[in-house]
PDB file of C-alpha atoms in Angstrom:
ATOM      1  CA  UNK A   1      59.455   2.025 -69.709  1.00  0.00           C
ATOM      2  CA  UNK A   2      58.703   4.179 -72.731  1.00  0.00           C
ATOM      3  CA  UNK A   3      61.880   5.777 -74.027  1.00  0.00           C
ATOM      4  CA  UNK A   4      62.731   7.131 -77.442  1.00  0.00           C
ATOM      5  CA  UNK A   5      65.173   5.144 -79.519  1.00  0.00           C
ATOM      6  CA  UNK A   6      68.760   6.290 -79.701  1.00  0.00           C
ATOM      7  CA  UNK A   7      71.750   5.284 -81.885  1.00  0.00           C
ATOM      8  CA  UNK A   8      74.003   2.373 -81.046  1.00  0.00           C
ATOM      9  CA  UNK A   9      77.706   1.889 -81.421  1.00  0.00           C
ATOM     10  CA  UNK A  10      78.888  -1.545 -82.478  1.00  0.00           C
ATOM     11  CA  UNK A  11      81.973  -2.702 -80.594  1.00  0.00           C
ATOM     12  CA  UNK A  12      83.816  -6.023 -80.898  1.00  0.00           C
ATOM     13  CA  UNK A  13      82.421  -9.534 -80.789  1.00  0.00           C
ATOM     14  CA  UNK A  14      82.563 -10.277 -77.054  1.00  0.00           C
ATOM     15  CA  UNK A  15      83.952  -8.699 -73.908  1.00  0.00           C
ATOM     16  CA  UNK A  16      85.006 -10.890 -70.994  1.00  0.00           C
ATOM     17  CA  UNK A  17      84.315  -8.849 -67.898  1.00  0.00           C
ATOM     18  CA  UNK A  18      84.680 -11.822 -65.561  1.00  0.00           C
ATOM     19  CA  UNK A  19      86.889 -14.849 -65.093  1.00  0.00           C
ATOM     20  CA  UNK A  20      84.360 -17.296 -66.542  1.00  0.00           C
ATOM     21  CA  UNK A  21      84.207 -16.020 -70.133  1.00  0.00           C
ATOM     22  CA  UNK A  22      85.280 -19.289 -71.776  1.00  0.00           C
ATOM     23  CA  UNK A  23      82.762 -21.382 -69.839  1.00  0.00           C
ATOM     24  CA  UNK A  24      79.764 -19.139 -70.568  1.00  0.00           C
ATOM     25  CA  UNK A  25      80.521 -17.831 -74.049  1.00  0.00           C
ATOM     26  CA  UNK A  26      77.366 -16.987 -75.986  1.00  0.00           C
ATOM     27  CA  UNK A  27      77.482 -15.821 -79.605  1.00  0.00           C
ATOM     28  CA  UNK A  28      74.845 -13.518 -81.088  1.00  0.00           C
ATOM     29  CA  UNK A  29      73.089 -15.147 -84.046  1.00  0.00           C
ATOM     30  CA  UNK A  30      71.871 -13.115 -86.993  1.00  0.00           C
ATOM     31  CA  UNK A  31      68.143 -12.512 -86.367  1.00  0.00           C
ATOM     32  CA  UNK A  32      65.941 -14.620 -88.629  1.00  0.00           C
ATOM     33  CA  UNK A  33      62.492 -14.051 -87.095  1.00  0.00           C
ATOM     34  CA  UNK A  34      60.319 -11.159 -85.934  1.00  0.00           C
ATOM     35  CA  UNK A  35      57.222 -10.786 -83.779  1.00  0.00           C
ATOM     36  CA  UNK A  36      54.275 -11.104 -86.162  1.00  0.00           C
ATOM     37  CA  UNK A  37      51.563  -9.308 -84.258  1.00  0.00           C
ATOM     38  CA  UNK A  38      50.417  -5.740 -83.847  1.00  0.00           C
ATOM     39  CA  UNK A  39      48.964  -6.679 -80.446  1.00  0.00           C
ATOM     40  CA  UNK A  40      52.454  -6.523 -78.947  1.00  0.00           C
ATOM     41  CA  UNK A  41      53.439  -2.882 -79.279  1.00  0.00           C
ATOM     42  CA  UNK A  42      55.674  -2.513 -76.219  1.00  0.00           C
ATOM     43  CA  UNK A  43      57.110  -5.876 -75.206  1.00  0.00           C
ATOM     44  CA  UNK A  44      58.387  -5.481 -71.653  1.00  0.00           C
ATOM     45  CA  UNK A  45      58.607  -9.089 -70.471  1.00  0.00           C
ATOM     46  CA  UNK A  46      59.544 -12.403 -72.085  1.00  0.00           C
ATOM     47  CA  UNK A  47      59.568 -16.013 -70.842  1.00  0.00           C
ATOM     48  CA  UNK A  48      60.192 -19.311 -72.608  1.00  0.00           C
ATOM     49  CA  UNK A  49      57.368 -21.809 -72.185  1.00  0.00           C
ATOM     50  CA  UNK A  50      57.892 -24.654 -69.728  1.00  0.00           C
ATOM     51  CA  UNK A  51      55.455 -26.776 -71.743  1.00  0.00           C
ATOM     52  CA  UNK A  52      57.262 -26.520 -75.083  1.00  0.00           C
ATOM     53  CA  UNK A  53      60.633 -24.844 -75.692  1.00  0.00           C
ATOM     54  CA  UNK A  54      59.458 -23.752 -79.142  1.00  0.00           C
ATOM     55  CA  UNK A  55      57.024 -21.243 -77.607  1.00  0.00           C
ATOM     56  CA  UNK A  56      57.455 -18.032 -75.641  1.00  0.00           C
ATOM     57  CA  UNK A  57      55.205 -15.705 -73.681  1.00  0.00           C
ATOM     58  CA  UNK A  58      55.314 -11.893 -73.912  1.00  0.00           C
ATOM     59  CA  UNK A  59      53.610  -9.100 -71.939  1.00  0.00           C
ATOM     60  CA  UNK A  60      53.097  -5.472 -72.896  1.00  0.00           C
ATOM     61  CA  UNK A  61      54.164  -2.451 -70.870  1.00  0.00           C
ATOM     62  CA  UNK A  62      52.018  -0.093 -68.772  1.00  0.00           C
ATOM     63  CA  UNK A  63      48.452   0.735 -69.730  1.00  0.00           C
ATOM     64  CA  UNK A  64      47.923  -2.316 -71.930  1.00  0.00           C
ATOM     65  CA  UNK A  65      45.426  -5.064 -71.239  1.00  0.00           C
ATOM     66  CA  UNK A  66      46.314  -7.714 -68.652  1.00  0.00           C
ATOM     67  CA  UNK A  67      47.128 -10.235 -71.377  1.00  0.00           C
ATOM     68  CA  UNK A  68      49.676 -12.983 -71.886  1.00  0.00           C
ATOM     69  CA  UNK A  69      50.657 -13.246 -75.562  1.00  0.00           C
ATOM     70  CA  UNK A  70      51.891 -16.551 -76.994  1.00  0.00           C
ATOM     71  CA  UNK A  71      54.408 -16.745 -79.854  1.00  0.00           C
ATOM     72  CA  UNK A  72      56.494 -19.369 -81.545  1.00  0.00           C
ATOM     73  CA  UNK A  73      60.256 -18.879 -81.635  1.00  0.00           C
ATOM     74  CA  UNK A  74      59.647 -18.153 -85.328  1.00  0.00           C
ATOM     75  CA  UNK A  75      57.616 -15.081 -84.340  1.00  0.00           C
ATOM     76  CA  UNK A  76      54.224 -16.545 -85.320  1.00  0.00           C
ATOM     77  CA  UNK A  77      51.335 -15.291 -83.186  1.00  0.00           C
ATOM     78  CA  UNK A  78      49.504 -18.126 -81.373  1.00  0.00           C
ATOM     79  CA  UNK A  79      46.955 -16.018 -79.520  1.00  0.00           C
ATOM     80  CA  UNK A  80      46.562 -14.581 -76.047  1.00  0.00           C
ATOM     81  CA  UNK A  81      44.758 -15.008 -72.727  1.00  0.00           C
ATOM     82  CA  UNK A  82      43.439 -12.420 -70.285  1.00  0.00           C
ATOM     83  CA  UNK A  83      44.609 -12.689 -66.664  1.00  0.00           C
ATOM     84  CA  UNK A  84      41.468 -12.507 -64.520  1.00  0.00           C
ATOM     85  CA  UNK A  85      41.603 -10.039 -61.656  1.00  0.00           C
ATOM     86  CA  UNK A  86      44.937  -8.527 -62.715  1.00  0.00           C
ATOM     87  CA  UNK A  87      45.596  -4.944 -63.775  1.00  0.00           C
ATOM     88  CA  UNK A  88      48.523  -3.839 -65.931  1.00  0.00           C
ATOM     89  CA  UNK A  89      49.648  -0.773 -64.006  1.00  0.00           C
ATOM     90  CA  UNK A  90      53.238  -1.147 -65.236  1.00  0.00           C
ATOM     91  CA  UNK A  91      54.134  -4.721 -66.184  1.00  0.00           C
ATOM     92  CA  UNK A  92      57.892  -4.903 -66.622  1.00  0.00           C
ATOM     93  CA  UNK A  93      59.059  -8.536 -66.589  1.00  0.00           C
ATOM     94  CA  UNK A  94      57.918 -12.115 -66.972  1.00  0.00           C
ATOM     95  CA  UNK A  95      59.446 -15.341 -65.656  1.00  0.00           C
ATOM     96  CA  UNK A  96      58.632 -19.017 -66.260  1.00  0.00           C
ATOM     97  CA  UNK A  97      59.322 -21.718 -63.684  1.00  0.00           C
ATOM     98  CA  UNK A  98      58.123 -25.094 -62.431  1.00  0.00           C
ATOM     99  CA  UNK A  99      56.956 -25.849 -58.911  1.00  0.00           C
ATOM    100  CA  UNK A 100      55.686 -29.178 -57.579  1.00  0.00           C
ATOM    101  CA  UNK A 101      55.561 -30.505 -61.126  1.00  0.00           C
ATOM    102  CA  UNK A 102      53.429 -27.649 -62.491  1.00  0.00           C
ATOM    103  CA  UNK A 103      54.531 -24.908 -64.933  1.00  0.00           C
ATOM    104  CA  UNK A 104      53.930 -21.307 -63.875  1.00  0.00           C
ATOM    105  CA  UNK A 105      54.440 -17.760 -65.119  1.00  0.00           C
ATOM    106  CA  UNK A 106      55.253 -14.836 -62.823  1.00  0.00           C
ATOM    107  CA  UNK A 107      54.220 -11.373 -64.025  1.00  0.00           C
ATOM    108  CA  UNK A 108      56.032  -8.447 -62.407  1.00  0.00           C
ATOM    109  CA  UNK A 109      53.909  -5.315 -62.048  1.00  0.00           C
ATOM    110  CA  UNK A 110      56.911  -3.482 -60.661  1.00  0.00           C
ATOM    111  CA  UNK A 111      57.542  -0.469 -62.899  1.00  0.00           C
ATOM    112  CA  UNK A 112      57.767   2.801 -60.996  1.00  0.00           C
ATOM    113  CA  UNK A 113      59.280   5.629 -63.044  1.00  0.00           C
ATOM    114  CA  UNK A 114      58.966   8.179 -60.283  1.00  0.00           C
ATOM    115  CA  UNK A 115      59.817   5.786 -57.429  1.00  0.00           C
ATOM    116  CA  UNK A 116      56.661   6.413 -55.453  1.00  0.00           C
ATOM    117  CA  UNK A 117      54.450   3.318 -55.865  1.00  0.00           C
ATOM    118  CA  UNK A 118      53.153   1.513 -52.805  1.00  0.00           C
ATOM    119  CA  UNK A 119      51.109  -1.012 -54.791  1.00  0.00           C
ATOM    120  CA  UNK A 120      53.659  -3.139 -56.666  1.00  0.00           C
ATOM    121  CA  UNK A 121      52.558  -6.733 -57.098  1.00  0.00           C
ATOM    122  CA  UNK A 122      53.678 -10.033 -58.598  1.00  0.00           C
ATOM    123  CA  UNK A 123      50.998 -12.203 -60.226  1.00  0.00           C
ATOM    124  CA  UNK A 124      51.597 -15.949 -60.508  1.00  0.00           C
ATOM    125  CA  UNK A 125      49.476 -17.967 -62.942  1.00  0.00           C
ATOM    126  CA  UNK A 126      49.658 -21.586 -63.992  1.00  0.00           C
ATOM    127  CA  UNK A 127      50.968 -21.597 -67.552  1.00  0.00           C
ATOM    128  CA  UNK A 128      47.998 -22.084 -69.897  1.00  0.00           C
ATOM    129  CA  UNK A 129      47.793 -25.217 -72.021  1.00  0.00           C
ATOM    130  CA  UNK A 130      49.162 -24.558 -75.498  1.00  0.00           C
ATOM    131  CA  UNK A 131      46.711 -24.505 -78.412  1.00  0.00           C
ATOM    132  CA  UNK A 132      46.376 -27.366 -80.860  1.00  0.00           C
ATOM    133  CA  UNK A 133      48.079 -27.026 -84.223  1.00  0.00           C
ATOM    134  CA  UNK A 134      46.205 -24.592 -86.432  1.00  0.00           C
ATOM    135  CA  UNK A 135      44.339 -23.020 -83.498  1.00  0.00           C
ATOM    136  CA  UNK A 136      44.928 -19.831 -81.519  1.00  0.00           C
ATOM    137  CA  UNK A 137      44.891 -19.426 -77.766  1.00  0.00           C
ATOM    138  CA  UNK A 138      42.010 -17.429 -76.273  1.00  0.00           C
ATOM    139  CA  UNK A 139      40.023 -17.066 -73.083  1.00  0.00           C
ATOM    140  CA  UNK A 140      41.202 -16.305 -69.574  1.00  0.00           C
ATOM    141  CA  UNK A 141      43.512 -17.619 -66.888  1.00  0.00           C
ATOM    142  CA  UNK A 142      43.128 -17.209 -63.139  1.00  0.00           C
ATOM    143  CA  UNK A 143      45.746 -15.887 -60.741  1.00  0.00           C
ATOM    144  CA  UNK A 144      47.137 -18.777 -58.681  1.00  0.00           C
ATOM    145  CA  UNK A 145      48.514 -16.380 -56.082  1.00  0.00           C
ATOM    146  CA  UNK A 146      49.708 -12.801 -55.948  1.00  0.00           C
ATOM    147  CA  UNK A 147      52.454 -11.135 -53.969  1.00  0.00           C
ATOM    148  CA  UNK A 148      51.956  -7.464 -53.027  1.00  0.00           C
ATOM    149  CA  UNK A 149      55.343  -6.124 -52.045  1.00  0.00           C
ATOM    150  CA  UNK A 150      57.523  -3.154 -51.182  1.00  0.00           C
ATOM    151  CA  UNK A 151      61.280  -2.582 -51.068  1.00  0.00           C
ATOM    152  CA  UNK A 152      62.910  -2.348 -47.658  1.00  0.00           C
ATOM    153  CA  UNK A 153      64.704   0.892 -48.561  1.00  0.00           C
ATOM    154  CA  UNK A 154      61.774   2.673 -50.188  1.00  0.00           C
ATOM    155  CA  UNK A 155      60.028   2.683 -53.583  1.00  0.00           C
ATOM    156  CA  UNK A 156      62.142   1.596 -56.545  1.00  0.00           C
ATOM    157  CA  UNK A 157      61.669   1.414 -60.291  1.00  0.00           C
ATOM    158  CA  UNK A 158      62.264  -2.253 -61.096  1.00  0.00           C
ATOM    159  CA  UNK A 159      62.171  -3.850 -64.569  1.00  0.00           C
ATOM    160  CA  UNK A 160      64.264  -6.951 -63.783  1.00  0.00           C
ATOM    161  CA  UNK A 161      62.548  -9.818 -61.953  1.00  0.00           C
ATOM    162  CA  UNK A 162      63.152 -13.590 -62.104  1.00  0.00           C
ATOM    163  CA  UNK A 163      62.384 -16.766 -60.150  1.00  0.00           C
ATOM    164  CA  UNK A 164      64.703 -19.360 -58.629  1.00  0.00           C
ATOM    165  CA  UNK A 165      62.138 -22.068 -57.957  1.00  0.00           C
ATOM    166  CA  UNK A 166      64.797 -24.437 -56.572  1.00  0.00           C
ATOM    167  CA  UNK A 167      65.054 -22.327 -53.425  1.00  0.00           C
ATOM    168  CA  UNK A 168      61.629 -20.649 -53.568  1.00  0.00           C
ATOM    169  CA  UNK A 169      62.941 -17.130 -54.153  1.00  0.00           C
ATOM    170  CA  UNK A 170      62.185 -14.171 -56.404  1.00  0.00           C
ATOM    171  CA  UNK A 171      65.192 -12.023 -57.334  1.00  0.00           C
ATOM    172  CA  UNK A 172      64.738  -8.355 -58.323  1.00  0.00           C
ATOM    173  CA  UNK A 173      67.169  -5.684 -59.542  1.00  0.00           C
ATOM    174  CA  UNK A 174      66.400  -1.959 -59.382  1.00  0.00           C
ATOM    175  CA  UNK A 175      66.738   0.160 -62.511  1.00  0.00           C
ATOM    176  CA  UNK A 176      67.376   3.822 -61.673  1.00  0.00           C
ATOM    177  CA  UNK A 177      69.527   3.544 -58.569  1.00  0.00           C
ATOM    178  CA  UNK A 178      73.270   4.072 -58.970  1.00  0.00           C
ATOM    179  CA  UNK A 179      74.442   1.333 -58.784  1.00  0.00           C
ATOM    180  CA  UNK A 180      71.561  -1.085 -59.378  1.00  0.00           C
ATOM    181  CA  UNK A 181      70.523  -2.957 -56.224  1.00  0.00           C
ATOM    182  CA  UNK A 182      69.726  -6.679 -55.961  1.00  0.00           C
ATOM    183  CA  UNK A 183      66.769  -7.775 -53.790  1.00  0.00           C
ATOM    184  CA  UNK A 184      65.171 -11.059 -52.732  1.00  0.00           C
ATOM    185  CA  UNK A 185      61.722 -12.144 -51.569  1.00  0.00           C
ATOM    186  CA  UNK A 186      59.937 -15.481 -51.025  1.00  0.00           C
ATOM    187  CA  UNK A 187      58.044 -17.039 -53.939  1.00  0.00           C
ATOM    188  CA  UNK A 188      55.302 -18.448 -51.672  1.00  0.00           C
ATOM    189  CA  UNK A 189      54.935 -15.941 -48.832  1.00  0.00           C
ATOM    190  CA  UNK A 190      52.280 -15.794 -46.169  1.00  0.00           C
ATOM    191  CA  UNK A 191      49.472 -13.241 -46.438  1.00  0.00           C
ATOM    192  CA  UNK A 192      50.264  -9.532 -46.316  1.00  0.00           C
ATOM    193  CA  UNK A 193      52.663  -7.187 -48.048  1.00  0.00           C
ATOM    194  CA  UNK A 194      56.083  -8.775 -48.552  1.00  0.00           C
ATOM    195  CA  UNK A 195      59.260  -6.749 -48.083  1.00  0.00           C
ATOM    196  CA  UNK A 196      61.959  -7.297 -50.710  1.00  0.00           C
ATOM    197  CA  UNK A 197      65.251  -7.585 -48.804  1.00  0.00           C
ATOM    198  CA  UNK A 198      68.410  -5.987 -50.109  1.00  0.00           C
ATOM    199  CA  UNK A 199      71.145  -8.491 -51.071  1.00  0.00           C
ATOM    200  CA  UNK A 200      73.778  -6.213 -52.574  1.00  0.00           C
ATOM    201  CA  UNK A 201      74.684  -4.246 -55.677  1.00  0.00           C
ATOM    202  CA  UNK A 202      75.458  -5.048 -59.301  1.00  0.00           C
ATOM    203  CA  UNK A 203      76.440  -3.384 -62.576  1.00  0.00           C
ATOM    204  CA  UNK A 204      75.480  -3.327 -66.236  1.00  0.00           C
ATOM    205  CA  UNK A 205      78.013  -0.690 -67.205  1.00  0.00           C
ATOM    206  CA  UNK A 206      79.346  -1.128 -70.773  1.00  0.00           C
ATOM    207  CA  UNK A 207      83.054  -1.703 -71.488  1.00  0.00           C
ATOM    208  CA  UNK A 208      85.464   1.185 -71.275  1.00  0.00           C
ATOM    209  CA  UNK A 209      85.406   3.390 -74.333  1.00  0.00           C
ATOM    210  CA  UNK A 210      81.682   3.069 -74.962  1.00  0.00           C
ATOM    211  CA  UNK A 211      79.988   6.488 -74.603  1.00  0.00           C
ATOM    212  CA  UNK A 212      77.603   6.641 -71.662  1.00  0.00           C
ATOM    213  CA  UNK A 213      74.414   7.339 -73.596  1.00  0.00           C
ATOM    214  CA  UNK A 214      71.194   7.994 -71.632  1.00  0.00           C
ATOM    215  CA  UNK A 215      69.994   5.010 -69.589  1.00  0.00           C
ATOM    216  CA  UNK A 216      72.767   2.783 -70.975  1.00  0.00           C
ATOM    217  CA  UNK A 217      73.825   1.474 -67.546  1.00  0.00           C
ATOM    218  CA  UNK A 218      70.331   0.689 -66.239  1.00  0.00           C
ATOM    219  CA  UNK A 219      69.067  -2.924 -66.177  1.00  0.00           C
ATOM    220  CA  UNK A 220      65.815  -3.416 -68.117  1.00  0.00           C
ATOM    221  CA  UNK A 221      65.298  -7.192 -67.990  1.00  0.00           C
ATOM    222  CA  UNK A 222      66.503 -10.315 -66.240  1.00  0.00           C
ATOM    223  CA  UNK A 223      66.403 -14.097 -66.068  1.00  0.00           C
ATOM    224  CA  UNK A 224      68.004 -16.934 -64.103  1.00  0.00           C
ATOM    225  CA  UNK A 225      69.157 -20.247 -65.574  1.00  0.00           C
ATOM    226  CA  UNK A 226      66.922 -23.022 -64.229  1.00  0.00           C
ATOM    227  CA  UNK A 227      69.870 -24.946 -62.800  1.00  0.00           C
ATOM    228  CA  UNK A 228      71.012 -21.854 -60.891  1.00  0.00           C
ATOM    229  CA  UNK A 229      74.346 -21.709 -62.735  1.00  0.00           C
ATOM    230  CA  UNK A 230      74.036 -18.112 -63.936  1.00  0.00           C
ATOM    231  CA  UNK A 231      71.901 -15.026 -64.137  1.00  0.00           C
ATOM    232  CA  UNK A 232      71.540 -12.539 -66.975  1.00  0.00           C
ATOM    233  CA  UNK A 233      70.694  -8.849 -67.080  1.00  0.00           C
ATOM    234  CA  UNK A 234      69.971  -6.840 -70.210  1.00  0.00           C
ATOM    235  CA  UNK A 235      70.291  -3.089 -70.712  1.00  0.00           C
ATOM    236  CA  UNK A 236      69.764  -0.761 -73.661  1.00  0.00           C
ATOM    237  CA  UNK A 237      73.421  -1.438 -74.476  1.00  0.00           C
ATOM    238  CA  UNK A 238      73.920  -5.159 -74.134  1.00  0.00           C
ATOM    239  CA  UNK A 239      73.762  -8.477 -72.319  1.00  0.00           C
ATOM    240  CA  UNK A 240      75.545  -9.193 -69.011  1.00  0.00           C
ATOM    241  CA  UNK A 241      76.082 -12.721 -67.667  1.00  0.00           C
ATOM    242  CA  UNK A 242      76.755 -13.471 -64.009  1.00  0.00           C
ATOM    243  CA  UNK A 243      78.077 -17.024 -63.453  1.00  0.00           C
ATOM    244  CA  UNK A 244      77.230 -18.490 -60.060  1.00  0.00           C
ATOM    245  CA  UNK A 245      78.851 -21.302 -58.126  1.00  0.00           C
ATOM    246  CA  UNK A 246      76.738 -23.675 -56.065  1.00  0.00           C
ATOM    247  CA  UNK A 247      77.760 -22.053 -52.791  1.00  0.00           C
ATOM    248  CA  UNK A 248      77.148 -18.450 -53.796  1.00  0.00           C
ATOM    249  CA  UNK A 249      74.000 -16.484 -53.075  1.00  0.00           C
ATOM    250  CA  UNK A 250      72.488 -14.487 -55.916  1.00  0.00           C
ATOM    251  CA  UNK A 251      73.663 -11.361 -54.129  1.00  0.00           C
ATOM    252  CA  UNK A 252      77.240 -12.628 -54.309  1.00  0.00           C
ATOM    253  CA  UNK A 253      76.888 -13.736 -57.928  1.00  0.00           C
ATOM    254  CA  UNK A 254      75.513 -10.392 -59.127  1.00  0.00           C
ATOM    255  CA  UNK A 255      78.194  -8.500 -57.191  1.00  0.00           C
ATOM    256  CA  UNK A 256      80.918  -9.970 -59.417  1.00  0.00           C
ATOM    257  CA  UNK A 257      82.165  -8.422 -62.646  1.00  0.00           C
ATOM    258  CA  UNK A 258      79.917  -9.772 -65.404  1.00  0.00           C
ATOM    259  CA  UNK A 259      80.776 -11.432 -68.691  1.00  0.00           C
ATOM    260  CA  UNK A 260      79.726  -8.846 -71.276  1.00  0.00           C
ATOM    261  CA  UNK A 261      78.457 -10.236 -74.572  1.00  0.00           C
ATOM    262  CA  UNK A 262      78.544  -8.431 -77.895  1.00  0.00           C
ATOM    263  CA  UNK A 263      75.940  -5.649 -78.209  1.00  0.00           C
ATOM    264  CA  UNK A 264      72.455  -6.825 -79.095  1.00  0.00           C
ATOM    265  CA  UNK A 265      71.955  -3.961 -81.566  1.00  0.00           C
ATOM    266  CA  UNK A 266      68.300  -3.554 -80.626  1.00  0.00           C
ATOM    267  CA  UNK A 267      66.501  -0.249 -80.338  1.00  0.00           C
ATOM    268  CA  UNK A 268      65.195  -0.717 -76.808  1.00  0.00           C
ATOM    269  CA  UNK A 269      65.850  -4.194 -75.405  1.00  0.00           C
ATOM    270  CA  UNK A 270      63.807  -4.798 -72.251  1.00  0.00           C
ATOM    271  CA  UNK A 271      63.302  -8.561 -72.182  1.00  0.00           C
ATOM    272  CA  UNK A 272      65.629 -11.543 -71.935  1.00  0.00           C
ATOM    273  CA  UNK A 273      65.035 -15.242 -71.235  1.00  0.00           C
ATOM    274  CA  UNK A 274      67.111 -18.390 -70.936  1.00  0.00           C
ATOM    275  CA  UNK A 275      66.027 -21.497 -72.798  1.00  0.00           C
ATOM    276  CA  UNK A 276      65.112 -24.372 -70.511  1.00  0.00           C
ATOM    277  CA  UNK A 277      68.511 -26.024 -71.101  1.00  0.00           C
ATOM    278  CA  UNK A 278      70.394 -22.754 -70.551  1.00  0.00           C
ATOM    279  CA  UNK A 279      72.035 -22.873 -73.986  1.00  0.00           C
ATOM    280  CA  UNK A 280      70.142 -20.015 -75.645  1.00  0.00           C
ATOM    281  CA  UNK A 281      69.280 -16.454 -74.660  1.00  0.00           C
ATOM    282  CA  UNK A 282      66.309 -14.792 -76.369  1.00  0.00           C
ATOM    283  CA  UNK A 283      65.755 -11.024 -76.448  1.00  0.00           C
ATOM    284  CA  UNK A 284      62.975  -8.782 -77.705  1.00  0.00           C
ATOM    285  CA  UNK A 285      62.750  -4.998 -77.859  1.00  0.00           C
ATOM    286  CA  UNK A 286      60.026  -2.859 -76.351  1.00  0.00           C
ATOM    287  CA  UNK A 287      59.542  -0.433 -79.231  1.00  0.00           C
ATOM    288  CA  UNK A 288      60.528   0.106 -82.828  1.00  0.00           C
ATOM    289  CA  UNK A 289      62.125  -3.294 -83.379  1.00  0.00           C
ATOM    290  CA  UNK A 290      60.184  -6.522 -83.864  1.00  0.00           C
ATOM    291  CA  UNK A 291      63.198  -8.795 -84.341  1.00  0.00           C
ATOM    292  CA  UNK A 292      63.821 -11.785 -82.094  1.00  0.00           C
ATOM    293  CA  UNK A 293      67.527 -11.820 -81.178  1.00  0.00           C
ATOM    294  CA  UNK A 294      69.238 -14.952 -79.912  1.00  0.00           C
ATOM    295  CA  UNK A 295      72.613 -15.658 -78.333  1.00  0.00           C
ATOM    296  CA  UNK A 296      73.692 -19.299 -78.538  1.00  0.00           C
ATOM    297  CA  UNK A 297      76.147 -20.994 -76.235  1.00  0.00           C
TER     298      UNK A 297
END
């Protein structure tokens, strides 16, 4: 979503909005790297590579080419691949996962500013092989399968999409509804348009005392820890963790009060990803800020 930058207010080091603050404490590290490529102008989705934790994939927002961009955690550009047969209508999130021993990436073409799209789709591709040292990635990658979908309660703008491969589900969170709504759909559905089922509601409201600037309480990115222990949502304000017990559904987990981390301080954060071991969160901003921000557990 293209939005102008607006000023941020720095508050505290960490806010514990839930009962699990001590167990899931993440501390924001001082940024030491930036995205070193002009090809990524509006980063709207981020995923850590399943092949090598030192690499990450990024997609651009609406109107850009249907490309997957590869970067090191140091911000170095390692090339890109075109997704055959895909169109970037409004790509808004990216998720990495493993299924049957293979690494995959899920691209969410789910942006819908005016809440009127009937052609939202998720593209799943096998994660490309990483380039050899000193080389850059190029070429194309084929879609393994795609999931055309709609929301059961009508069109929704959605910038937060992630995969729980353990149970074969895709979790989605709406952006512009008040409050945000959590949805679920199968990762490997049968043919036809899939309906995302409503699971419940959630929040990314900042702590009390923080002025409610425009769009500050709308989720713009999401990821799920690979072991299912927690989910994370990011907004233009900050980072919100939702711990999950083994017996809870994602709807129940996201309905709880979140653990609110210190503000990310980014101009327009729209992407967040867990490391494979769940000990690091990585964020990038869509516009005006090339820094790579990390929170470490």
